[in-house]
Tab-separated table of C-alpha atoms in Angstrom:
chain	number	residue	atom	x	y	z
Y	176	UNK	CA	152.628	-20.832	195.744
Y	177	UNK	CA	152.654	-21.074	199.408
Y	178	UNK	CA	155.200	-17.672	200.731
Y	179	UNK	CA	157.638	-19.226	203.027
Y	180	UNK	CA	160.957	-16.220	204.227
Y	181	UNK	CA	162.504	-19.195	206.266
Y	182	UNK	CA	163.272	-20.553	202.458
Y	183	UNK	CA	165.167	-17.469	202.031
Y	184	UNK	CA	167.388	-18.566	204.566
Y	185	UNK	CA	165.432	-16.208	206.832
Y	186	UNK	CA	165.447	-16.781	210.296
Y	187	UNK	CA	162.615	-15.648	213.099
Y	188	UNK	CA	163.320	-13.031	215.248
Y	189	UNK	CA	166.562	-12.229	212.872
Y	190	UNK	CA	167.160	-8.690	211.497
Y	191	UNK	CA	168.359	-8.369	208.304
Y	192	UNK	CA	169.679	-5.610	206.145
Y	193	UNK	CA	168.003	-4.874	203.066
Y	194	UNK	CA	166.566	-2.128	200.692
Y	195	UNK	CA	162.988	-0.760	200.738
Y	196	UNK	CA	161.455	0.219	197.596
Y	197	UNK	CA	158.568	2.401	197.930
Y	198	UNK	CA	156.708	4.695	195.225
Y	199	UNK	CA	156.589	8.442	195.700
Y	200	UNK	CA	153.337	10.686	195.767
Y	201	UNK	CA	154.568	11.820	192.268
Y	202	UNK	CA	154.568	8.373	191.305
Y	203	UNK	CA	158.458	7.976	190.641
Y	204	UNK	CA	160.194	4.718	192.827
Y	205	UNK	CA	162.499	5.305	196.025
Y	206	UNK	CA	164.877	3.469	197.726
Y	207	UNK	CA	166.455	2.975	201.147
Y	208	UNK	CA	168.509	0.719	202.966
Y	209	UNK	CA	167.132	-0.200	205.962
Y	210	UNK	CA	166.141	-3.368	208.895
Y	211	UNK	CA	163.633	-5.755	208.294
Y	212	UNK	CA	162.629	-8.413	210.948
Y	213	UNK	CA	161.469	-11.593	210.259
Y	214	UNK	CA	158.654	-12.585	212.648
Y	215	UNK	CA	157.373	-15.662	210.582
Y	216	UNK	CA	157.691	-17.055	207.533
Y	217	UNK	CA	155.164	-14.659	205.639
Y	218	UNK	CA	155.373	-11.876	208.214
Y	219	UNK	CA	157.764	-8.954	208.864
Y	220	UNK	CA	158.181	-5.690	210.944
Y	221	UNK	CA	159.715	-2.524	209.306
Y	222	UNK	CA	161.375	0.065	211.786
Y	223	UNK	CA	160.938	3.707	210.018
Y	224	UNK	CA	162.199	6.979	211.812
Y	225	UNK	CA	160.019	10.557	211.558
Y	226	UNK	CA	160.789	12.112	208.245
Y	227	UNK	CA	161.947	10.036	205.753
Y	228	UNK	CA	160.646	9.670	202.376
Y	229	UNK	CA	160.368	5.573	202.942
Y	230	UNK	CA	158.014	6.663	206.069
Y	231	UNK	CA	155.511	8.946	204.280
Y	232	UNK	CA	155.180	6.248	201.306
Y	233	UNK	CA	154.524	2.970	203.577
Y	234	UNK	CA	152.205	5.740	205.430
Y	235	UNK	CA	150.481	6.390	202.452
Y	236	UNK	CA	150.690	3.608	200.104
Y	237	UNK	CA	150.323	1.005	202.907
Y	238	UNK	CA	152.619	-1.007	200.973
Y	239	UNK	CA	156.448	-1.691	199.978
Y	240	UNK	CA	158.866	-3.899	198.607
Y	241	UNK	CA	161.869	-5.609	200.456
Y	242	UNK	CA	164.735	-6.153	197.999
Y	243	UNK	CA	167.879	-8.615	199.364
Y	244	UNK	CA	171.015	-7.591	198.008
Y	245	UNK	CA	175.044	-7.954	198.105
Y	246	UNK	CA	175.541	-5.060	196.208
Y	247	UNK	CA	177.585	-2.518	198.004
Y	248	UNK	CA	177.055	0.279	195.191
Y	249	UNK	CA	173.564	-1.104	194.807
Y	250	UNK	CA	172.975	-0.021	199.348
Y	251	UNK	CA	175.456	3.091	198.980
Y	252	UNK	CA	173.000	4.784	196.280
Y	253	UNK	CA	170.239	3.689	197.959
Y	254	UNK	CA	171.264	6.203	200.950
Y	255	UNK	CA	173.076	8.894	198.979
Y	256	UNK	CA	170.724	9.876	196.769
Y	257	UNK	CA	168.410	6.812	194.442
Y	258	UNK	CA	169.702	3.810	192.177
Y	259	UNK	CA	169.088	5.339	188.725
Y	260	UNK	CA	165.759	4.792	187.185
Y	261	UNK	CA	167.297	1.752	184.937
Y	262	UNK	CA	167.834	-0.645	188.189
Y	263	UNK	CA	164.109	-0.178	189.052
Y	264	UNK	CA	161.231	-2.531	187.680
Y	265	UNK	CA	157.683	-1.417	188.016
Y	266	UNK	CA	155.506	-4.195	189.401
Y	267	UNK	CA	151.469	-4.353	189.740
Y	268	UNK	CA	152.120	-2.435	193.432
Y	269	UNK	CA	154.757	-0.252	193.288
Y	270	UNK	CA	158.579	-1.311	192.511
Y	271	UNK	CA	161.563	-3.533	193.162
Y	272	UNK	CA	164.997	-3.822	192.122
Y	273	UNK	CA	166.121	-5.410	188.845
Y	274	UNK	CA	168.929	-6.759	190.413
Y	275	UNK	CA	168.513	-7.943	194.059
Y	276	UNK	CA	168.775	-11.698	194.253
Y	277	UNK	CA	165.258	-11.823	196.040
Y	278	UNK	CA	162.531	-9.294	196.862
Y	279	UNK	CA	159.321	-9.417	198.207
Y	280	UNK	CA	155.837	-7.145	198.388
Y	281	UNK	CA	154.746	-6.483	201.791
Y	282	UNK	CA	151.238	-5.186	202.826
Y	283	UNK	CA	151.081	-3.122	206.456
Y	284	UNK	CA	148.317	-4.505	208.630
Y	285	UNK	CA	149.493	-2.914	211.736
Y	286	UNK	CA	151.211	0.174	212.672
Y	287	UNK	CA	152.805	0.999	215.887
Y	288	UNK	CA	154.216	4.026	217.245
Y	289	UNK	CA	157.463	3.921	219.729
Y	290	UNK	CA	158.957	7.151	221.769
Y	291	UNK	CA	162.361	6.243	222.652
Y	292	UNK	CA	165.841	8.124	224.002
Y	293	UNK	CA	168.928	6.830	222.740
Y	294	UNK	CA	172.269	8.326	221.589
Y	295	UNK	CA	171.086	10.231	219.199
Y	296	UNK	CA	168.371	12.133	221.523
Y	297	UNK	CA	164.423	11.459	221.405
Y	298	UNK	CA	163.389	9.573	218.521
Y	299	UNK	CA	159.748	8.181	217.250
Y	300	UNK	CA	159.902	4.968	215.511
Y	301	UNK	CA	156.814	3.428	213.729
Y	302	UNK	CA	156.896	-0.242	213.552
Y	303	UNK	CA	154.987	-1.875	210.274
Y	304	UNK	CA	153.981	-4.960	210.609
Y	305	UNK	CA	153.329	-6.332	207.181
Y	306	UNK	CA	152.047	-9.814	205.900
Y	307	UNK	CA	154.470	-10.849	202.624
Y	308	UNK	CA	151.919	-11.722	200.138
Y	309	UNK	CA	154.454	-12.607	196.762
Y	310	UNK	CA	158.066	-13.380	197.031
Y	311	UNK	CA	160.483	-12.987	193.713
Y	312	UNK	CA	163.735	-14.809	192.648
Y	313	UNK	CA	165.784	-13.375	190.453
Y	314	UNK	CA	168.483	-15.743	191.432
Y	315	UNK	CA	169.069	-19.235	192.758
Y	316	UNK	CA	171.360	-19.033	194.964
Y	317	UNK	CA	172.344	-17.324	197.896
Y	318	UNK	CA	175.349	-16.083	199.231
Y	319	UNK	CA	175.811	-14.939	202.968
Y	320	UNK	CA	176.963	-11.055	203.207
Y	321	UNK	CA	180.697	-10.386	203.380
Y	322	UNK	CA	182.802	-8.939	206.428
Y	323	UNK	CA	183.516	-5.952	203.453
Y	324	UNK	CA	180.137	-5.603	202.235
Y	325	UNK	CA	178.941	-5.557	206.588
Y	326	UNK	CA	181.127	-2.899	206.816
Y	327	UNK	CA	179.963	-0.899	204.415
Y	328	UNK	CA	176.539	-1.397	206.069
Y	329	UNK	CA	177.684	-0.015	208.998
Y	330	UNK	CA	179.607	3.008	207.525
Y	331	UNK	CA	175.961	3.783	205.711
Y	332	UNK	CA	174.631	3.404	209.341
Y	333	UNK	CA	176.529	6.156	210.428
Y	334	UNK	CA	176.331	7.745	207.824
Y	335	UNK	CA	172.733	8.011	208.078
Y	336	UNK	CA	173.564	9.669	211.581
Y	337	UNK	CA	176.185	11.922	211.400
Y	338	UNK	CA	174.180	15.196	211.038
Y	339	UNK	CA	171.282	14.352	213.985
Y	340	UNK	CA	174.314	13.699	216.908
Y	341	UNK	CA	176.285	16.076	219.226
Y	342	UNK	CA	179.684	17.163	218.135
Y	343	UNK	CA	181.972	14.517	219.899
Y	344	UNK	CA	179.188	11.894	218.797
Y	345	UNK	CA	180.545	13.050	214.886
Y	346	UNK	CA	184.356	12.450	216.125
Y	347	UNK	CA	183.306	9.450	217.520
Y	348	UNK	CA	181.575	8.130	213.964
Y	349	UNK	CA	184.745	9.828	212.006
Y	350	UNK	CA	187.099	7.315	213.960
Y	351	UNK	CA	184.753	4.512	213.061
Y	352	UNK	CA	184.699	5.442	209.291
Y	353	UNK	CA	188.294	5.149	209.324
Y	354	UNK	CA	188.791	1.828	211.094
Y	355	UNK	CA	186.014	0.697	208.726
Y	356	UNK	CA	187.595	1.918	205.698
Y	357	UNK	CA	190.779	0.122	206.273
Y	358	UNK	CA	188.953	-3.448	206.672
Y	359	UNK	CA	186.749	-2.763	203.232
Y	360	UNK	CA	189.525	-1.875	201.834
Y	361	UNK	CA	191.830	-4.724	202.973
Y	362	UNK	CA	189.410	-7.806	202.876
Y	363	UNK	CA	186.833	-6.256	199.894
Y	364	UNK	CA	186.551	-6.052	196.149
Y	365	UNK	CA	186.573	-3.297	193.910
Y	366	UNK	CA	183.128	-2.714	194.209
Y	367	UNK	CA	183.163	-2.409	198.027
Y	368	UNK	CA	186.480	0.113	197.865
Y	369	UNK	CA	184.241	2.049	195.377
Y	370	UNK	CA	181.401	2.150	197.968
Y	371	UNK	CA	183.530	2.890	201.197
Y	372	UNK	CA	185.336	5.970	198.605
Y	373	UNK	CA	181.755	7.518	197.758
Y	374	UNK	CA	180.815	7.241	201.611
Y	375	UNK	CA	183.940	9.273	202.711
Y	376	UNK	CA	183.209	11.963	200.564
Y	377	UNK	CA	179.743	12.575	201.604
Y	378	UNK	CA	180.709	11.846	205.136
Y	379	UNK	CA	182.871	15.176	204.593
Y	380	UNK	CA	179.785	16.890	203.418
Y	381	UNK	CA	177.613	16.339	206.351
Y	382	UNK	CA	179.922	16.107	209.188
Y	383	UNK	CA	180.358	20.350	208.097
């Protein structure tokens, strides 16, 4: 079967949030949510930071799934700590979640290495560009992300941040988590409240 993203509803050039399934040294799985960029329809780039788990795997391993989901619990546990061992399945190279709509094993053919200086000070990116070699439905259809379920994405964002910026930086993401919060919690569902109330509290815990 010929792998084709754009029937994903995948676009070129597009970025797209998703979560990365990788497998440890110790041979357990990992998750993260993280950007994937569609540069064809059976090629992608993935943007890793210094120091993550995620980063030493695809280093390693050469190799990772991309797992499309809606599931704001699903991202949330993804960045707090891992999806427990149950919403994994174990495929022939490495693993991908039970219950994203669509994922997809990636090999890296290139890596890249990017020195930049943003906000958050001097950072090194590594860009893996990966050819998709096997793509997996789990469901038919697809629906288009939420304005709750976005925001959640972007309260994981900073989330993700809060203890690597300057102090008024973390006042500046504290008054974002609270506009945030009172969207989700105005235009979502149970599931995203649930999401934006487990974000809060670790927010607390790292902006310390």
């Amino acid at each position: 079967m010929t792998v084709d993203l754009y029937s994903l509803n995948m676009e070129k050039g597009l970025h797209y949030e998703a979560i990365v399934t990788t497998r440890n040294e110790d041979g357990t799985p990992n998750a993260a949510p993280m950007g994937v960029i569609c540069k064809g329809p059976d090629q992608v780039v993935l943007r890793l930071h210094e120091g993550s788990h995620t980063i030493a795997n695809v280093k390693r391993e050469k190799k990772f799934h991309v797992n499309l989901s809606r599931d704001p619990l699903l991202f949330t546990q993804s960045l707090i700590d891992n999806p427990s061992a149950t919403e994994f399945t174990e495929e022939k190279h490495g693993f991908s979640l039970k219950n994203a709509y669509t994922s997809f094993f990636c090999e890296v053919h290139h890596e890249k290495k990017v020195e930049k200086e943003d906000a958050m000070g001097e950072n090194i990116t590594i860009m893996f560009h990966s050819q998709v070699q096997d793509i997996k439905r789990n469901r038919k259809e697809y629906e288009p992300l939420s304005r709750a379920i976005c925001g959640v994405l972007e309260a994981l964002v900073n989330l993700s941040r809060v203890q690597r910026v300057p102090a008024e930086k973390k006042q500046e993401y504290a008054d974002r988590l609270k506009e945030i919060s009172r969207v989700v919690n105005h235009v979502g569902g149970p599931k995203h409240k649930q999401a934006m109330e487990l974000v809060r509290k670790e927010f607390e815990i790292r902006i310390k």
